[in-house]
mmCIF file of C-alpha atoms and ligand atoms in Angstrom:
data_model
loop_
_atom_site.group_PDB
_atom_site.id
_atom_site.type_symbol
_atom_site.label_atom_id
_atom_site.label_comp_id
_atom_site.label_asym_id
_atom_site.label_seq_id
_atom_site.Cartn_x
_atom_site.Cartn_y
_atom_site.Cartn_z
ATOM 1 C CA MET A 1 -0.007 0.005 0.000
ATOM 2 C CA THR A 2 1.269 3.522 -0.840
ATOM 3 C CA VAL A 3 1.907 5.617 2.271
ATOM 4 C CA ALA A 4 0.121 8.939 1.943
ATOM 5 C CA ARG A 5 2.024 12.175 2.367
ATOM 6 C CA PRO A 6 0.021 15.000 4.062
ATOM 7 C CA PRO A 7 -2.520 16.703 1.815
ATOM 8 C CA ILE A 8 -1.882 20.312 0.830
ATOM 9 C CA ALA A 9 -5.356 21.479 -0.008
ATOM 10 C CA MET A 10 -8.936 20.792 1.028
ATOM 11 C CA LEU A 11 -12.066 21.707 -0.890
ATOM 12 C CA ALA A 12 -14.950 22.284 1.507
ATOM 13 C CA GLU A 13 -18.193 22.072 -0.426
ATOM 14 C CA LEU A 14 -20.200 23.990 2.109
ATOM 15 C CA THR A 15 -23.509 23.469 0.268
ATOM 16 C CA HIS A 16 -24.864 22.343 -3.090
ATOM 17 C CA ARG A 17 -27.440 25.152 -3.038
ATOM 18 C CA CYS A 18 -26.795 27.733 -5.744
ATOM 19 C CA PRO A 19 -28.786 30.586 -7.317
ATOM 20 C CA LEU A 20 -27.248 29.831 -10.730
ATOM 21 C CA SER A 21 -28.091 26.747 -12.735
ATOM 22 C CA CYS A 22 -25.117 26.429 -15.069
ATOM 23 C CA PRO A 23 -25.413 23.568 -17.571
ATOM 24 C CA TYR A 24 -21.690 22.824 -17.088
ATOM 25 C CA CYS A 25 -22.022 22.218 -13.373
ATOM 26 C CA SER A 26 -19.748 19.407 -12.268
ATOM 27 C CA ASN A 27 -21.545 18.697 -9.005
ATOM 28 C CA PRO A 28 -23.248 15.325 -8.785
ATOM 29 C CA VAL A 29 -26.619 14.892 -10.473
ATOM 30 C CA ASP A 30 -28.036 13.967 -7.017
ATOM 31 C CA MET A 31 -27.158 16.938 -4.843
ATOM 32 C CA ALA A 32 -26.925 16.959 -1.053
ATOM 33 C CA LEU A 33 -30.015 18.549 0.473
ATOM 34 C CA LYS A 34 -29.926 21.518 2.872
ATOM 35 C CA ASP A 35 -31.043 19.357 5.779
ATOM 36 C CA SER A 36 -28.049 17.082 5.357
ATOM 37 C CA GLU A 37 -25.443 19.865 5.362
ATOM 38 C CA LEU A 38 -22.812 19.897 8.107
ATOM 39 C CA SER A 39 -23.476 22.353 10.923
ATOM 40 C CA THR A 40 -21.308 25.343 11.688
ATOM 41 C CA ASP A 41 -19.600 23.483 14.542
ATOM 42 C CA ALA A 42 -19.024 20.386 12.498
ATOM 43 C CA TRP A 43 -17.283 22.411 9.790
ATOM 44 C CA LYS A 44 -15.163 24.215 12.374
ATOM 45 C CA ASP A 45 -14.040 20.828 13.701
ATOM 46 C CA VAL A 46 -13.187 19.627 10.171
ATOM 47 C CA PHE A 47 -11.044 22.735 9.633
ATOM 48 C CA VAL A 48 -9.033 22.078 12.820
ATOM 49 C CA GLN A 49 -8.581 18.426 11.829
ATOM 50 C CA ALA A 50 -7.531 19.461 8.322
ATOM 51 C CA ALA A 51 -4.856 21.817 9.652
ATOM 52 C CA ASP A 52 -3.651 19.059 12.009
ATOM 53 C CA ILE A 53 -2.997 16.644 9.122
ATOM 54 C CA GLY A 54 -1.078 19.234 7.161
ATOM 55 C CA VAL A 55 -3.635 21.000 4.937
ATOM 56 C CA LEU A 56 -2.416 24.518 4.133
ATOM 57 C CA GLN A 57 -5.057 25.843 1.749
ATOM 58 C CA LEU A 58 -8.795 25.709 2.261
ATOM 59 C CA HIS A 59 -11.036 26.310 -0.762
ATOM 60 C CA LEU A 60 -14.545 27.188 0.340
ATOM 61 C CA SER A 61 -16.841 26.175 -2.443
ATOM 62 C CA GLY A 62 -20.315 24.887 -3.320
ATOM 63 C CA GLY A 63 -22.793 25.276 -4.956
ATOM 64 C CA GLU A 64 -22.603 28.882 -3.915
ATOM 65 C CA PRO A 65 -20.865 29.157 -0.522
ATOM 66 C CA ALA A 66 -22.430 32.599 0.066
ATOM 67 C CA THR A 67 -25.815 30.859 0.524
ATOM 68 C CA ARG A 68 -24.442 29.676 3.915
ATOM 69 C CA ARG A 69 -25.310 32.424 6.397
ATOM 70 C CA ASP A 70 -22.444 31.292 8.627
ATOM 71 C CA LEU A 71 -19.804 31.863 5.918
ATOM 72 C CA GLU A 72 -18.089 34.668 7.823
ATOM 73 C CA GLU A 73 -17.956 32.563 10.988
ATOM 74 C CA LEU A 74 -16.553 29.633 9.035
ATOM 75 C CA VAL A 75 -13.854 31.790 7.494
ATOM 76 C CA ALA A 76 -12.848 33.157 10.870
ATOM 77 C CA ALA A 77 -12.634 29.588 12.246
ATOM 78 C CA ALA A 78 -10.559 28.421 9.322
ATOM 79 C CA ARG A 79 -8.109 31.298 9.719
ATOM 80 C CA GLU A 80 -7.909 30.592 13.440
ATOM 81 C CA ALA A 81 -7.000 26.987 12.593
ATOM 82 C CA GLY A 82 -4.153 28.389 10.528
ATOM 83 C CA LEU A 83 -5.553 27.731 7.061
ATOM 84 C CA TYR A 84 -5.160 29.989 4.026
ATOM 85 C CA THR A 85 -8.752 30.667 2.906
ATOM 86 C CA ASN A 86 -9.948 30.979 -0.663
ATOM 87 C CA LEU A 87 -13.600 31.687 -1.456
ATOM 88 C CA ILE A 88 -14.844 30.203 -4.743
ATOM 89 C CA THR A 89 -17.965 32.146 -5.649
ATOM 90 C CA SER A 90 -20.227 33.346 -8.445
ATOM 91 C CA GLY A 91 -20.588 36.559 -6.455
ATOM 92 C CA ILE A 92 -24.336 36.189 -6.190
ATOM 93 C CA GLY A 93 -25.342 36.603 -2.590
ATOM 94 C CA LEU A 94 -22.361 38.825 -1.657
ATOM 95 C CA THR A 95 -22.990 42.424 -0.687
ATOM 96 C CA GLU A 96 -20.404 45.073 0.114
ATOM 97 C CA ARG A 97 -21.124 44.682 3.807
ATOM 98 C CA ARG A 98 -20.752 40.940 3.634
ATOM 99 C CA LEU A 99 -17.440 41.289 1.761
ATOM 100 C CA GLU A 100 -16.202 43.696 4.447
ATOM 101 C CA ALA A 101 -17.210 41.182 7.100
ATOM 102 C CA LEU A 102 -15.339 38.449 5.235
ATOM 103 C CA ASP A 103 -12.321 40.734 5.124
ATOM 104 C CA ARG A 104 -12.561 41.253 8.892
ATOM 105 C CA ALA A 105 -12.888 37.455 9.318
ATOM 106 C CA GLY A 106 -9.538 37.119 7.574
ATOM 107 C CA LEU A 107 -10.528 35.824 4.130
ATOM 108 C CA ASP A 108 -7.281 35.608 2.130
ATOM 109 C CA HIS A 109 -8.404 35.328 -1.497
ATOM 110 C CA ILE A 110 -11.451 35.252 -3.782
ATOM 111 C CA GLN A 111 -11.952 33.260 -6.943
ATOM 112 C CA LEU A 112 -14.832 34.733 -8.983
ATOM 113 C CA SER A 113 -16.471 32.724 -11.750
ATOM 114 C CA LEU A 114 -17.236 34.284 -15.138
ATOM 115 C CA GLN A 115 -19.969 32.664 -17.296
ATOM 116 C CA GLY A 116 -19.476 35.114 -20.171
ATOM 117 C CA THR A 117 -18.097 38.547 -20.937
ATOM 118 C CA THR A 118 -21.425 40.126 -21.883
ATOM 119 C CA PRO A 119 -24.692 40.220 -19.912
ATOM 120 C CA GLU A 120 -26.434 38.287 -22.663
ATOM 121 C CA MET A 121 -23.940 35.404 -22.603
ATOM 122 C CA ALA A 122 -23.340 35.293 -18.853
ATOM 123 C CA ASP A 123 -27.020 35.437 -17.909
ATOM 124 C CA GLU A 124 -27.970 32.806 -20.489
ATOM 125 C CA ILE A 125 -25.282 30.352 -19.339
ATOM 126 C CA GLY A 126 -25.839 30.957 -15.630
ATOM 127 C CA GLY A 127 -29.631 30.817 -16.055
ATOM 128 C CA TYR A 128 -29.895 33.932 -13.876
ATOM 129 C CA ARG A 129 -31.103 37.242 -15.229
ATOM 130 C CA GLY A 130 -29.107 40.209 -13.916
ATOM 131 C CA GLY A 131 -26.312 37.916 -12.769
ATOM 132 C CA TYR A 132 -23.623 39.567 -14.893
ATOM 133 C CA ASP A 133 -24.381 43.074 -13.653
ATOM 134 C CA ARG A 134 -24.398 41.829 -10.083
ATOM 135 C CA LYS A 135 -21.052 40.093 -10.597
ATOM 136 C CA MET A 136 -19.460 43.241 -12.031
ATOM 137 C CA GLN A 137 -20.634 45.114 -8.957
ATOM 138 C CA VAL A 138 -19.163 42.427 -6.692
ATOM 139 C CA ALA A 139 -15.884 42.558 -8.680
ATOM 140 C CA ALA A 140 -15.705 46.335 -8.011
ATOM 141 C CA TRP A 141 -16.239 45.814 -4.272
ATOM 142 C CA ILE A 142 -13.563 43.072 -4.236
ATOM 143 C CA GLY A 143 -11.128 45.530 -5.850
ATOM 144 C CA LYS A 144 -12.106 48.313 -3.447
ATOM 145 C CA ILE A 145 -11.490 46.134 -0.413
ATOM 146 C CA GLY A 146 -8.309 44.833 -1.957
ATOM 147 C CA PHE A 147 -8.836 41.054 -1.902
ATOM 148 C CA PRO A 148 -6.382 39.173 -4.094
ATOM 149 C CA LEU A 149 -8.567 37.983 -6.999
ATOM 150 C CA THR A 150 -8.536 35.078 -9.412
ATOM 151 C CA LEU A 151 -11.035 35.097 -12.261
ATOM 152 C CA ASN A 152 -12.333 31.686 -13.285
ATOM 153 C CA ALA A 153 -13.676 31.621 -16.852
ATOM 154 C CA VAL A 154 -15.362 28.385 -17.876
ATOM 155 C CA LEU A 155 -15.278 28.190 -21.639
ATOM 156 C CA HIS A 156 -17.105 25.975 -24.130
ATOM 157 C CA ARG A 157 -18.421 26.008 -27.663
ATOM 158 C CA ARG A 158 -20.867 28.898 -27.008
ATOM 159 C CA ASN A 159 -18.412 31.320 -25.408
ATOM 160 C CA LEU A 160 -14.894 30.399 -26.440
ATOM 161 C CA HIS A 161 -14.845 33.380 -28.859
ATOM 162 C CA GLN A 162 -14.980 35.582 -25.718
ATOM 163 C CA LEU A 163 -11.649 34.358 -24.393
ATOM 164 C CA PRO A 164 -9.669 37.494 -25.514
ATOM 165 C CA ARG A 165 -12.161 39.735 -23.729
ATOM 166 C CA ALA A 166 -12.085 37.524 -20.598
ATOM 167 C CA LEU A 167 -8.334 38.055 -20.445
ATOM 168 C CA GLU A 168 -8.787 41.813 -20.803
ATOM 169 C CA MET A 169 -11.405 41.822 -18.046
ATOM 170 C CA ALA A 170 -9.091 39.996 -15.680
ATOM 171 C CA VAL A 171 -6.472 42.738 -16.199
ATOM 172 C CA GLU A 172 -9.050 45.498 -15.835
ATOM 173 C CA MET A 173 -10.347 44.007 -12.574
ATOM 174 C CA GLY A 174 -6.814 43.834 -11.178
ATOM 175 C CA ALA A 175 -6.907 40.043 -10.927
ATOM 176 C CA ARG A 176 -3.532 38.429 -10.334
ATOM 177 C CA ARG A 177 -4.537 35.202 -11.993
ATOM 178 C CA ILE A 178 -7.135 33.832 -14.391
ATOM 179 C CA GLU A 179 -8.074 30.257 -14.746
ATOM 180 C CA VAL A 180 -9.063 29.596 -18.357
ATOM 181 C CA ALA A 181 -10.939 26.365 -17.844
ATOM 182 C CA THR A 182 -12.343 24.635 -20.882
ATOM 183 C CA VAL A 183 -15.447 22.828 -19.678
ATOM 184 C CA GLN A 184 -14.774 19.453 -18.062
ATOM 185 C CA PHE A 185 -17.589 16.987 -18.453
ATOM 186 C CA HIS A 186 -18.341 15.636 -14.966
ATOM 187 C CA GLY A 187 -21.608 15.361 -13.044
ATOM 188 C CA TRP A 188 -24.424 17.444 -14.541
ATOM 189 C CA ALA A 189 -22.232 18.619 -17.435
ATOM 190 C CA LEU A 190 -22.116 15.164 -19.007
ATOM 191 C CA GLN A 191 -25.636 15.567 -20.375
ATOM 192 C CA ASN A 192 -24.727 18.863 -22.021
ATOM 193 C CA ARG A 193 -21.941 17.613 -24.262
ATOM 194 C CA ASP A 194 -23.996 18.160 -27.419
ATOM 195 C CA ALA A 195 -24.628 21.748 -26.384
ATOM 196 C CA LEU A 196 -21.205 22.674 -25.035
ATOM 197 C CA MET A 197 -18.432 20.536 -26.632
ATOM 198 C CA PRO A 198 -15.975 22.879 -28.387
ATOM 199 C CA THR A 199 -14.815 22.073 -31.856
ATOM 200 C CA ARG A 200 -11.200 20.978 -32.348
ATOM 201 C CA GLU A 201 -10.561 24.303 -34.139
ATOM 202 C CA GLN A 202 -11.857 26.232 -31.137
ATOM 203 C CA ALA A 203 -9.696 24.144 -28.790
ATOM 204 C CA GLU A 204 -6.608 24.829 -30.887
ATOM 205 C CA GLU A 205 -7.391 28.527 -31.136
ATOM 206 C CA ALA A 206 -7.807 28.763 -27.356
ATOM 207 C CA THR A 207 -4.353 27.212 -26.884
ATOM 208 C CA ARG A 208 -2.864 29.710 -29.333
ATOM 209 C CA ILE A 209 -4.548 32.688 -27.577
ATOM 210 C CA VAL A 210 -3.372 31.499 -24.138
ATOM 211 C CA THR A 211 0.189 30.928 -25.344
ATOM 212 C CA GLU A 212 0.367 34.399 -26.861
ATOM 213 C CA ALA A 213 -1.241 36.055 -23.824
ATOM 214 C CA ARG A 214 1.120 34.321 -21.400
ATOM 215 C CA THR A 215 4.019 36.054 -23.125
ATOM 216 C CA ARG A 216 2.281 39.418 -23.497
ATOM 217 C CA LEU A 217 0.940 39.581 -19.945
ATOM 218 C CA LYS A 218 3.991 38.144 -18.155
ATOM 219 C CA GLY A 219 4.394 39.927 -14.850
ATOM 220 C CA THR A 220 0.790 41.252 -15.003
ATOM 221 C CA LEU A 221 -1.459 38.232 -15.084
ATOM 222 C CA VAL A 222 -0.811 34.545 -14.427
ATOM 223 C CA ILE A 223 -2.884 32.326 -16.733
ATOM 224 C CA ASP A 224 -3.785 28.779 -15.649
ATOM 225 C CA TYR A 225 -5.142 26.792 -18.543
ATOM 226 C CA VAL A 226 -7.275 23.672 -18.600
ATOM 227 C CA PRO A 227 -7.450 22.606 -22.261
ATOM 228 C CA ALA A 228 -10.342 20.766 -23.935
ATOM 229 C CA ASP A 229 -9.231 17.270 -22.978
ATOM 230 C CA TYR A 230 -11.535 15.297 -25.336
ATOM 231 C CA HIS A 231 -9.457 16.837 -28.162
ATOM 232 C CA SER A 232 -6.104 16.154 -26.418
ATOM 233 C CA ASP A 233 -3.692 13.267 -26.700
ATOM 234 C CA TYR A 234 -2.736 12.938 -23.079
ATOM 235 C CA PRO A 235 -4.965 13.278 -20.031
ATOM 236 C CA LYS A 236 -4.766 15.750 -17.203
ATOM 237 C CA ARG A 237 -3.125 14.800 -13.892
ATOM 238 C CA CYS A 238 -6.445 14.907 -12.127
ATOM 239 C CA MET A 239 -6.255 16.052 -8.455
ATOM 240 C CA GLY A 240 -2.490 15.905 -8.823
ATOM 241 C CA GLY A 241 -2.896 12.112 -8.532
ATOM 242 C CA TRP A 242 -5.662 10.387 -6.564
ATOM 243 C CA GLY A 243 -5.223 10.794 -2.806
ATOM 244 C CA SER A 244 -1.873 12.562 -3.194
ATOM 245 C CA THR A 245 -2.330 16.294 -2.577
ATOM 246 C CA GLY A 246 -5.939 17.101 -1.832
ATOM 247 C CA LEU A 247 -9.299 16.002 -0.488
ATOM 248 C CA ASN A 248 -12.882 17.185 -0.766
ATOM 249 C CA VAL A 249 -15.506 17.295 1.898
ATOM 250 C CA ALA A 250 -19.008 17.186 0.502
ATOM 251 C CA PRO A 251 -21.880 19.217 2.112
ATOM 252 C CA ASP A 252 -23.033 16.192 4.098
ATOM 253 C CA GLY A 253 -19.561 15.438 5.433
ATOM 254 C CA GLN A 254 -18.572 12.621 3.060
ATOM 255 C CA VAL A 255 -14.820 12.791 2.447
ATOM 256 C CA LEU A 256 -14.002 12.329 -1.217
ATOM 257 C CA PRO A 257 -10.734 11.951 -3.135
ATOM 258 C CA CYS A 258 -12.189 14.324 -5.782
ATOM 259 C CA HIS A 259 -15.425 16.181 -6.372
ATOM 260 C CA ALA A 260 -16.801 13.610 -8.802
ATOM 261 C CA ALA A 261 -15.757 10.467 -6.914
ATOM 262 C CA GLN A 262 -19.365 9.589 -6.019
ATOM 263 C CA SER A 263 -19.782 8.688 -9.725
ATOM 264 C CA ILE A 264 -17.685 5.584 -9.113
ATOM 265 C CA PRO A 265 -20.289 3.134 -7.893
ATOM 266 C CA HIS A 266 -18.154 0.579 -6.002
ATOM 267 C CA LEU A 267 -16.500 3.169 -3.735
ATOM 268 C CA ARG A 268 -17.784 3.755 -0.222
ATOM 269 C CA PHE A 269 -16.985 7.033 1.456
ATOM 270 C CA ASP A 270 -16.442 7.677 5.153
ATOM 271 C CA THR A 271 -17.930 10.829 6.614
ATOM 272 C CA VAL A 272 -16.294 13.194 9.106
ATOM 273 C CA GLY A 273 -18.774 11.944 11.707
ATOM 274 C CA ASP A 274 -17.569 8.317 11.277
ATOM 275 C CA ARG A 275 -13.814 8.609 11.613
ATOM 276 C CA PRO A 276 -11.135 11.237 12.180
ATOM 277 C CA LEU A 277 -9.997 12.962 9.009
ATOM 278 C CA ALA A 278 -6.430 11.688 9.530
ATOM 279 C CA GLU A 279 -7.656 8.093 9.496
ATOM 280 C CA ILE A 280 -9.809 8.685 6.428
ATOM 281 C CA TRP A 281 -6.925 10.215 4.521
ATOM 282 C CA GLN A 282 -4.482 7.443 5.399
ATOM 283 C CA HIS A 283 -6.609 4.327 5.573
ATOM 284 C CA SER A 284 -10.026 4.667 3.882
ATOM 285 C CA ASP A 285 -10.632 2.220 1.069
ATOM 286 C CA ALA A 286 -11.791 5.080 -1.217
ATOM 287 C CA PHE A 287 -8.521 6.996 -0.873
ATOM 288 C CA ASN A 288 -6.396 3.904 -1.259
ATOM 289 C CA ALA A 289 -8.314 2.558 -4.265
ATOM 290 C CA TYR A 290 -6.290 4.529 -6.841
ATOM 291 C CA ARG A 291 -3.465 6.020 -4.772
ATOM 292 C CA GLY A 292 0.032 5.784 -6.276
ATOM 293 C CA THR A 293 0.627 3.456 -9.232
ATOM 294 C CA ASP A 294 0.214 -0.096 -7.904
ATOM 295 C CA TRP A 295 -3.457 -0.257 -9.024
ATOM 296 C CA MET A 296 -2.672 0.541 -12.653
ATOM 297 C CA PRO A 297 -3.379 -1.963 -15.440
ATOM 298 C CA GLU A 298 -1.644 -1.751 -18.818
ATOM 299 C CA PRO A 299 -0.903 0.389 -20.714
ATOM 300 C CA CYS A 300 -0.400 2.715 -17.751
ATOM 301 C CA ALA A 301 1.523 0.195 -15.655
ATOM 302 C CA SER A 302 4.551 0.172 -17.984
ATOM 303 C CA CYS A 303 4.163 3.740 -19.304
ATOM 304 C CA GLU A 304 6.931 6.304 -18.853
ATOM 305 C CA ARG A 305 4.294 8.938 -18.029
ATOM 306 C CA LYS A 306 2.637 7.067 -15.187
ATOM 307 C CA THR A 307 3.937 9.410 -12.498
ATOM 308 C CA VAL A 308 3.307 12.428 -14.773
ATOM 309 C CA ASP A 309 -0.444 12.033 -15.168
ATOM 310 C CA PHE A 310 -1.222 9.018 -12.932
ATOM 311 C CA GLY A 311 -3.351 7.516 -15.695
ATOM 312 C CA GLY A 312 -5.539 10.595 -15.996
ATOM 313 C CA CYS A 313 -8.941 10.997 -14.357
ATOM 314 C CA ARG A 314 -10.651 8.029 -12.642
ATOM 315 C CA CYS A 315 -14.067 9.609 -12.891
ATOM 316 C CA GLN A 316 -13.614 10.220 -16.633
ATOM 317 C CA ALA A 317 -12.504 6.588 -17.054
ATOM 318 C CA MET A 318 -15.697 5.563 -15.273
ATOM 319 C CA ALA A 319 -17.918 7.843 -17.328
ATOM 320 C CA LEU A 320 -16.402 7.101 -20.683
ATOM 321 C CA ALA A 321 -15.004 3.551 -20.452
ATOM 322 C CA GLY A 322 -17.343 2.213 -17.754
ATOM 323 C CA ASP A 323 -14.284 1.196 -15.710
ATOM 324 C CA PRO A 324 -12.671 3.525 -13.155
ATOM 325 C CA SER A 325 -9.375 1.640 -13.303
ATOM 326 C CA ALA A 326 -9.097 1.958 -17.090
ATOM 327 C CA THR A 327 -6.649 4.296 -18.746
ATOM 328 C CA ASP A 328 -8.354 7.651 -19.206
ATOM 329 C CA PRO A 329 -9.829 7.441 -22.778
ATOM 330 C CA VAL A 330 -8.291 10.893 -23.515
ATOM 331 C CA CYS A 331 -4.910 9.130 -23.685
ATOM 332 C CA VAL A 332 -3.647 8.048 -27.170
ATOM 333 C CA LYS A 333 -2.667 4.728 -25.629
ATOM 334 C CA SER A 334 -6.204 3.938 -24.481
ATOM 335 C CA PRO A 335 -8.128 1.486 -26.697
ATOM 336 C CA HIS A 336 -11.071 3.952 -26.418
ATOM 337 C CA HIS A 337 -9.108 6.989 -27.609
ATOM 338 C CA VAL A 338 -10.026 6.869 -31.307
ATOM 339 C CA ASP A 339 -13.655 6.362 -30.459
ATOM 340 C CA LEU A 340 -13.592 9.235 -27.975
ATOM 341 C CA GLN A 341 -12.200 11.625 -30.552
ATOM 342 C CA ALA A 342 -14.934 10.632 -33.001
ATOM 343 C CA ARG A 343 -17.464 11.126 -30.216
ATOM 344 C CA ALA A 344 -15.975 14.555 -29.434
ATOM 345 C CA ALA A 345 -16.292 15.600 -33.101
ATOM 346 C CA ALA A 346 -19.906 14.397 -33.161
ATOM 347 C CA HIS A 347 -20.781 16.234 -29.954
ATOM 348 C CA ALA A 348 -19.115 19.386 -31.319
ATOM 349 C CA ALA A 349 -21.224 19.168 -34.545
ATOM 350 C CA ALA A 350 -24.457 18.544 -32.712
ATOM 351 C CA GLU A 351 -27.100 21.091 -31.873
ATOM 352 C CA ALA A 352 -28.894 20.776 -28.538
ATOM 353 C CA PRO A 353 -30.602 23.057 -26.048
ATOM 354 C CA LEU A 354 -28.880 23.733 -22.733
ATOM 355 C CA VAL A 355 -30.062 21.469 -19.918
ATOM 356 C CA TYR A 356 -29.889 23.687 -16.854
ATOM 357 C CA ARG A 357 -28.830 22.441 -13.464
ATOM 358 C CA GLY A 358 -32.026 21.673 -11.571
ATOM 359 C CA GLN A 359 -34.010 20.826 -14.672
ATOM 360 C CA PRO A 360 -35.053 17.265 -15.172
ATOM 361 C CA GLY A 361 -32.618 16.108 -17.780
ATOM 362 C CA ARG A 362 -31.195 13.135 -19.532
ATOM 363 C CA THR A 363 -28.924 11.303 -17.148
ATOM 364 C CA VAL A 364 -27.891 8.305 -19.205
ATOM 365 C CA VAL A 365 -24.404 8.512 -20.584
ATOM 366 C CA GLU A 366 -23.184 5.839 -22.986
ATOM 367 C CA PRO A 367 -19.587 4.630 -22.487
ATOM 368 C CA VAL A 368 -17.361 4.953 -25.541
ATOM 369 C CA GLY A 369 -17.103 1.854 -27.666
ATOM 370 C CA GLU A 370 -20.676 0.743 -27.077
HETATM 371 FE FE1 SF4 B 1 -0.773 8.468 -18.785
HETATM 372 FE FE2 SF4 B 1 -1.572 5.900 -18.718
HETATM 373 FE FE3 SF4 B 1 -1.644 7.283 -21.027
HETATM 374 FE FE4 SF4 B 1 0.700 6.575 -19.929
HETATM 375 S S1 SF4 B 1 -0.864 5.185 -20.754
HETATM 376 S S2 SF4 B 1 0.170 8.570 -20.805
HETATM 377 S S3 SF4 B 1 0.236 6.766 -17.735
HETATM 378 S S4 SF4 B 1 -2.840 7.704 -19.178
HETATM 379 FE FE1 FES B 2 -12.432 12.333 -10.068
HETATM 380 FE FE2 FES B 2 -10.764 13.280 -11.965
HETATM 381 S S1 FES B 2 -12.676 14.140 -11.289
HETATM 382 S S2 FES B 2 -10.404 11.657 -10.553
#
């Protein structure tokens, strides 16, 4: 068994409740209900335990974390535990007074999502009229208070042409960093592949724009880039490797190796009420299932990249190959790769309406090769 080093980061999904209903949402199709959410005290205890096992960075996420009325109290508790706190938010639900209170509580950083660079696009994708204007107001307050800011632009076929403007907006807002994240198809997003899959040409153009901007904006803006992986030849190193650097705590206290791990049916997850976090990190079956490289079948087992990408994403292997221990079908060495690329082209050529989070939608996803 691989001995786990301490985790660096923890994602605390405070709630699945959210005023937006983005079709690209990667939260599970079956969301945790409000009644099942951890209490304020339970979260505070989790933060202390996280700091004790070595976590340095706490990402407060959702859903929309601002829907938790105790957010300020949770931030203060996390800071008291010695954690660096990052709030991942759409901005909806934040007022100037609330941001000032978060500043007093010690919040270190804000990551603001961007659904589009125009009101028309942003409000259509978020499914929330007036959301863009509200977000711009929140961005102004963030700048006024002086929070370090990262902009998170989720891009797909409908809005990839707005990438140059998203980069300009990040500079105008005084963001230090932008995450240019081409949509990843997990959770709810899987049923929107016909509506959102970028074309290969769009994916290549995005890479060209990011490469040029990284040179032009060096010293002004750091650009993190998540490319369109269905059009790639090698998979992403998901979660930095399963159970290696980070953990997620779901709203109901289940401790997950990644935010989509519940899509792997044979895994059972401990909750923070069952066992101490340290024990879960070191010894739980779910964390040890794909930790390190011993679990790998061929072609990963003998591949020179096996400690570069750790076989890609387990949840994507589950969704696309029907087997969470398979090589991620994004990889050229996967027997499913050619089929996946054909699928990607077909999704990119398809026309489909957006299925918004919260709408009854299609939930059946066919594995590649079937
Ligand atoms: Fe990565 Fe496995 Fe592909 Fe090698 S075969 S590049 S380890 S996914
Ligand atoms: Fe679960 Fe990639 S999202 S391993």
